[in-house]
Short mmCIF file of C-alpha atoms and ligand atoms in Angstrom, two decimals:
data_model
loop_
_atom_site.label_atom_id
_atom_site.label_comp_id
_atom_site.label_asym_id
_atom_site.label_seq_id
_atom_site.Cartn_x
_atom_site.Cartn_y
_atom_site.Cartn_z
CA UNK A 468 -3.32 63.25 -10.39
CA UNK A 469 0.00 64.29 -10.41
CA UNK A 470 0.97 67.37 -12.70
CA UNK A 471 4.24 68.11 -13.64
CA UNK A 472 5.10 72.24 -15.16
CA UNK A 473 7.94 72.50 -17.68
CA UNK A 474 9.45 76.13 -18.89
CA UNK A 475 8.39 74.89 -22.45
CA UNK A 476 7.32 73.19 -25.39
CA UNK A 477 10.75 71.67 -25.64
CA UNK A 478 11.26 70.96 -21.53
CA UNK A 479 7.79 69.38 -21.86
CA UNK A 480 8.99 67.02 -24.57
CA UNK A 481 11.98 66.23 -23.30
CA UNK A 482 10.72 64.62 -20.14
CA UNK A 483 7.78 62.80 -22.17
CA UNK A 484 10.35 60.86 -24.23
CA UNK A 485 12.17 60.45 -20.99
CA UNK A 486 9.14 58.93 -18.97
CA UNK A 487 7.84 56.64 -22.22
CA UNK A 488 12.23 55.66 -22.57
CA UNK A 489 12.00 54.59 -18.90
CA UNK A 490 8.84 52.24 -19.30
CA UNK A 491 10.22 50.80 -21.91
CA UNK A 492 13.58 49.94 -20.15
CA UNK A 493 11.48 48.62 -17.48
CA UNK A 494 8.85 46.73 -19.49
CA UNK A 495 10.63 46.17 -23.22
CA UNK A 496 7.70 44.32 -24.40
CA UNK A 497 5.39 47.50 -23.53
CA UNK A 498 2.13 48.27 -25.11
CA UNK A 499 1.93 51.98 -26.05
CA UNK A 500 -1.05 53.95 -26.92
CA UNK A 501 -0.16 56.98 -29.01
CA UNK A 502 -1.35 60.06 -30.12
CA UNK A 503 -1.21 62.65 -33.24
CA UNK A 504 -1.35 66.53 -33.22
CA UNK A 505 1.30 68.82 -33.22
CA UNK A 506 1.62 68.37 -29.64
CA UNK A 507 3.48 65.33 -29.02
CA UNK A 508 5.61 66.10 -32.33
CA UNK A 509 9.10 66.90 -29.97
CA UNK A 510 8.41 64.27 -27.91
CA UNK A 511 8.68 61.61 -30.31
CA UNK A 512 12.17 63.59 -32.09
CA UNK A 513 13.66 63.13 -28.24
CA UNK A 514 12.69 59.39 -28.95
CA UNK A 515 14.03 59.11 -32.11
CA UNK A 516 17.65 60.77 -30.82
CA UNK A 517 17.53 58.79 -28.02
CA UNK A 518 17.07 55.47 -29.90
CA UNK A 519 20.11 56.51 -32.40
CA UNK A 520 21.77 56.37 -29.24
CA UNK A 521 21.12 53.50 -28.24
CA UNK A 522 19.39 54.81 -25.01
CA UNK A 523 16.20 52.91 -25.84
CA UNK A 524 15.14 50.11 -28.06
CA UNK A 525 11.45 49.60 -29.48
CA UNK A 526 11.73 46.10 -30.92
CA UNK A 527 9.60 44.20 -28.47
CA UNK A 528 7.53 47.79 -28.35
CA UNK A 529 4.05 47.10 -29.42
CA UNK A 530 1.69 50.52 -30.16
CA UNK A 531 -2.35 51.02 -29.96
CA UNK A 532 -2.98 54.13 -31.90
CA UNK A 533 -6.18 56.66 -30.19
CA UNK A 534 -7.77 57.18 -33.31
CA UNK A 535 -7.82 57.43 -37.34
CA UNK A 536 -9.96 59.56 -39.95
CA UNK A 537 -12.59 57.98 -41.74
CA UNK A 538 -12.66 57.82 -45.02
CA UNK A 539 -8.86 57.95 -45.35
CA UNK A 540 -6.44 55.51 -46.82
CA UNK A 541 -3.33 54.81 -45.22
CA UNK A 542 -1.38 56.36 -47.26
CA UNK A 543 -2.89 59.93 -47.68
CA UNK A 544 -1.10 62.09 -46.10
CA UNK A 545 -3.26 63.12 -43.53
CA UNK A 546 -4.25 60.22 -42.29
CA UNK A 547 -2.96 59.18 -38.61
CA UNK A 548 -1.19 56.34 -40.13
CA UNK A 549 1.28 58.42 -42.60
CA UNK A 550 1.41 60.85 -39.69
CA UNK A 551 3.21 57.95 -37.51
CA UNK A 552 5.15 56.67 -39.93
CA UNK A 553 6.39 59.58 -41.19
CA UNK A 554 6.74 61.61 -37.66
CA UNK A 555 8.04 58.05 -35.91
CA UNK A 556 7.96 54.35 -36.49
CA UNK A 557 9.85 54.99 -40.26
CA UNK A 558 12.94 56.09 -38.06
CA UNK A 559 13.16 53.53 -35.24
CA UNK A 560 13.03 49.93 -35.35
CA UNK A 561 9.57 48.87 -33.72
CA UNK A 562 8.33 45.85 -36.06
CA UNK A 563 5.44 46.59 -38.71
CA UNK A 564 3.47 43.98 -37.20
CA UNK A 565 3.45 45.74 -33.82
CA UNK A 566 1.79 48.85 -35.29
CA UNK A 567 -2.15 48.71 -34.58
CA UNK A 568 -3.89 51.86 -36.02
CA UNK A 569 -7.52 51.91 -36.90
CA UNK A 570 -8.43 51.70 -40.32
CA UNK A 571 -10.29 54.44 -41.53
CA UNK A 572 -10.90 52.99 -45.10
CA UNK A 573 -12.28 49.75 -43.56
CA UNK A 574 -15.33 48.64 -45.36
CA UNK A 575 -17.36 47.92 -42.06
CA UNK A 576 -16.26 50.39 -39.53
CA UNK A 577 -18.42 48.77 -36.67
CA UNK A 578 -16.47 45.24 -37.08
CA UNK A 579 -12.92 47.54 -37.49
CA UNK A 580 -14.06 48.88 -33.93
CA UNK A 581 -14.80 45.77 -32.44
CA UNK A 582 -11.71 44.08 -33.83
CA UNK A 583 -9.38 46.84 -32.76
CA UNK A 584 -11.18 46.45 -29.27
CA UNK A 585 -10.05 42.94 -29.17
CA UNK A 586 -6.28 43.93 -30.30
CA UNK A 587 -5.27 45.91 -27.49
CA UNK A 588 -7.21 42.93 -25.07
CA UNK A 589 -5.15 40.41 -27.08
CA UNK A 590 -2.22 42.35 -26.58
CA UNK A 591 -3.19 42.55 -22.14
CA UNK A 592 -4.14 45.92 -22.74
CA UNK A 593 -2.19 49.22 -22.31
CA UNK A 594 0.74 49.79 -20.45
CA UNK A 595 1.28 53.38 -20.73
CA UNK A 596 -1.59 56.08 -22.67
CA UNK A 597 0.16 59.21 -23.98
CA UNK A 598 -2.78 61.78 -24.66
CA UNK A 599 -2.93 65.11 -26.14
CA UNK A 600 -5.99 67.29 -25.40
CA UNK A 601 -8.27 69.27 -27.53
CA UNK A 602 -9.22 72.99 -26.57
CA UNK A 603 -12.50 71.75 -25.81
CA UNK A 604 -11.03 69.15 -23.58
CA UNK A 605 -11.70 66.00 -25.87
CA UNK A 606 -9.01 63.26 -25.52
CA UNK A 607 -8.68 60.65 -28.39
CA UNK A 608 -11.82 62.25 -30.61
CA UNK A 609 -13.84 61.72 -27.28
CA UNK A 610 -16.11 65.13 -28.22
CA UNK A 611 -17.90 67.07 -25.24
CA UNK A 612 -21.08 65.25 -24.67
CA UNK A 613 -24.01 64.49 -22.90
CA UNK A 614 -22.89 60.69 -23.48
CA UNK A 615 -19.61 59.51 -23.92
CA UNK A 616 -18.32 56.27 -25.82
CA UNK A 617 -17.70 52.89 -24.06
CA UNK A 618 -15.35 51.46 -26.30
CA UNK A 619 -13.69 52.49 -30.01
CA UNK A 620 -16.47 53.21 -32.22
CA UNK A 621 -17.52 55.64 -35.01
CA UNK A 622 -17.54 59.01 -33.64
CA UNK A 623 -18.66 62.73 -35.90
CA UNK A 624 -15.82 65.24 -35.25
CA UNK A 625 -17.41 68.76 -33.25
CA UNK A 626 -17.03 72.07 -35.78
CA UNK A 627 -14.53 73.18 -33.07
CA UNK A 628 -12.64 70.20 -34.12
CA UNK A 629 -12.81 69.90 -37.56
CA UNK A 630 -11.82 73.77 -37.28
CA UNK A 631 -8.58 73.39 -35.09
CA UNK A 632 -7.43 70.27 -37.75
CA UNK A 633 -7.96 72.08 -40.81
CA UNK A 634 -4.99 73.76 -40.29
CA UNK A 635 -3.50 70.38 -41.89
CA UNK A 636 -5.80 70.02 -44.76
CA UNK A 637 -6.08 72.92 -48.42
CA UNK A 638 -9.55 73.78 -46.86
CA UNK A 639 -12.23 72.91 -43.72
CA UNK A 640 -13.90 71.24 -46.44
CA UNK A 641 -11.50 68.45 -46.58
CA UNK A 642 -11.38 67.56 -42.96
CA UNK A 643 -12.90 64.05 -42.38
CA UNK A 644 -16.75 64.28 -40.59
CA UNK A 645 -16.06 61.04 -38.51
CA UNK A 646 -13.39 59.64 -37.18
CA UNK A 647 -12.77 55.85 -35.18
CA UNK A 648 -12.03 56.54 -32.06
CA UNK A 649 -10.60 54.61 -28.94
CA UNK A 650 -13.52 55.45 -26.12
CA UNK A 651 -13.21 56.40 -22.90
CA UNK A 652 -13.20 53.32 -20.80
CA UNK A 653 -10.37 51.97 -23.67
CA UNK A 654 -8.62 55.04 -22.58
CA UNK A 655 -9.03 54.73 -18.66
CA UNK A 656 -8.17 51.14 -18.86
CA UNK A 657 -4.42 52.11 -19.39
CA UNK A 658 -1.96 50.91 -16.45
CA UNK A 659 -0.50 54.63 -16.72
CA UNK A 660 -1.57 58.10 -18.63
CA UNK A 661 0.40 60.66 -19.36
CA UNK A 662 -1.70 63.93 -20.51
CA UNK A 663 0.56 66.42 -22.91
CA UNK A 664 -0.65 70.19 -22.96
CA UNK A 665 1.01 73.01 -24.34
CA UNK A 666 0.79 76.70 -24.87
CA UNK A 667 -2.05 79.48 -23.61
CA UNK A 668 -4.64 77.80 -26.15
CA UNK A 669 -5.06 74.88 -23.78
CA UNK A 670 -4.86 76.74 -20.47
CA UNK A 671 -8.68 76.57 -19.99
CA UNK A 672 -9.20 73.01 -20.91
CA UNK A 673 -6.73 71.79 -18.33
CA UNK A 674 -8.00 74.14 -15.91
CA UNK A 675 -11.20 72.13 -16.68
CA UNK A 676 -10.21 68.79 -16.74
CA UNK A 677 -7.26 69.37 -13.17
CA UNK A 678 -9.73 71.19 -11.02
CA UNK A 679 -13.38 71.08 -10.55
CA UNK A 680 -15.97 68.14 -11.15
CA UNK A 681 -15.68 65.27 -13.38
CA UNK A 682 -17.91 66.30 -16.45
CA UNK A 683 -18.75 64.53 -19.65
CA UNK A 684 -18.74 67.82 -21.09
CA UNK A 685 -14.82 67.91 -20.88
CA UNK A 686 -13.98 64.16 -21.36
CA UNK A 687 -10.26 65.05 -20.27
CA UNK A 688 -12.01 65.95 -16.72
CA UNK A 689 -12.43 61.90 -16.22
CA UNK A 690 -9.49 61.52 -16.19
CA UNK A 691 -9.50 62.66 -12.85
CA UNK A 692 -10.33 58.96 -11.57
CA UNK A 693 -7.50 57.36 -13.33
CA UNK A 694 -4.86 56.22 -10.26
CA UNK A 695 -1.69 56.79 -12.42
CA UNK A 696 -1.88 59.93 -14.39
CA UNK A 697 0.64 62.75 -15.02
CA UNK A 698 -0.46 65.48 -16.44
CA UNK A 699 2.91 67.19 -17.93
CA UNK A 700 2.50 70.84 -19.23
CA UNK A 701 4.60 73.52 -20.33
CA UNK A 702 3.72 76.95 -18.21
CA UNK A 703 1.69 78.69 -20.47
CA UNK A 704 -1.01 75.42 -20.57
CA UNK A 705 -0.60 75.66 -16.76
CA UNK A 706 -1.39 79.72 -16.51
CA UNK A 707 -5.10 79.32 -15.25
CA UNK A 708 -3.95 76.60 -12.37
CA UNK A 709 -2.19 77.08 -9.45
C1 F6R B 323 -4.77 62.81 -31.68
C2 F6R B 323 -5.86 62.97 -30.73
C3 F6R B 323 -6.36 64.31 -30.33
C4 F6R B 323 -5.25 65.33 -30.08
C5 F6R B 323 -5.85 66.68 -29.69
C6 F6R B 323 -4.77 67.75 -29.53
O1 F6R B 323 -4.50 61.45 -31.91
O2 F6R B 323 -6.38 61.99 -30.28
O3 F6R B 323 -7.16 64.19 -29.19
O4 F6R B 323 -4.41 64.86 -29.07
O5 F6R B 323 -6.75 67.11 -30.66
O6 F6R B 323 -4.19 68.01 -30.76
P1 F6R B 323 -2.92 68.96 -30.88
O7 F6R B 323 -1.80 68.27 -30.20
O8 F6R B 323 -2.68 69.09 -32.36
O9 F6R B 323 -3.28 70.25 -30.24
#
């Protein structure tokens, strides 16, 4: 595991746009798995700024999306998918078709899983996993468990959850129960993970996934066996390690 400390939110971004820029200049047909939440919100304005400069090109990009609300049409605007378009794709030039996000108004979630399953195997899987990470320690909606998902399937959201995303929705009441999710083994499968953290509210989660044993009770803590994973943090999500 290597960990990287920025000075801040903004450091932190920076040198996530730089590290997904480089794999792409390296690989231009790269498969990217992406995340929502505020946190990677700078990182993808860096990669916006840089492709207006010409300093990195998505059209050969393709992206694998960790998860997507239930119950929620593409176009509402909390779903995952208006989140992306809205945040990224809609201002750089990756092609539509190249876009994989679970459907959360599919009609049969279970096939939606398995076919999204076979998408990013289609594709030759994932070449480089950005992750954000819950204050619980999920990754992807990967909840603190006895038992942890395989594979993408249908999981229910934890109260802490549902609590720390209502802060996008008019009420709690709103947030979506379930959500599809991209499991664990989808997530460790990735070629390379990088694992964004930032501010004091996530100190204790990466505390708990960086040091200690591997525990399905912090799914970010498996992450642990993964060969190829930065974990890049600002200094106030790195205050409880050393
Ligand atoms: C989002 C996702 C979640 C978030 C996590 C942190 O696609 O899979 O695991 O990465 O909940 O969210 P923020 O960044 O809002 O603190």
């Amino acid at each position: 595991m290597r960990i990287i400390v920025e000075k801040d939110y903004h450091a932190m971004s920076k040198k996530a746009a730089l590290m997904v820029a480089s794999q792409i200049t390296l690989k231009p047909d790269s498969n990217l798995g992406l995340a929502t939440g505020g946190t990677p919100l700078a990182m993808y304005d860096k990669l916006i700024e840089m492709y207006r400069e010409d300093e990195v090109d998505f059209k050969e990009v393709q992206s694998f999306n960790l998860d997507e609300y239930c119950g929620l049409e593409a176009d509402h605007p909390n779903s995952y998918h208006y989140y992306m378009n809205d945040n990224f794709f809609n201002d750089i030039n990756i092609k539509k078709e190249n876009i994989h996000i679970p459907d959360g108004s599919a009609e049969d979630f279970a096939e939606e899983c398995r076919n999204y399953e076979e998408s990013i195997k289609n594709a030759r899987g994932i070449d480089l996993q950005i992750l954000g990470i819950g204050s619980n320690g999920h990754i992807g909606f990967n909840e603190p468990a006895e038992n942890l998902n395989v594979a993408t399937e249908v999981v229910d959201l934890t109260e802490e959850t549902i609590e720390a995303n209502s802060r996008y929705f008019d009420s709690k009441d709103e947030v979506p129960k379930k959500a599809i999710s991209m499991g664990m083994a989808t997530i460790l499968k990735a070629d390379r993970i990088i694992l964004l953290a930032s501010g004091k509210s996530k100190a204790e989660a990466i505390k708990r996934t960086v040091s200690g044993k591997i525990s399905t009770q912090v799914p970010a803590s498996l992450l642990q066996t993964h060969p190829q994973i930065t974990v890049l943090l600002d200094r106030e999500a790195a205050s409880l390690i050393n």
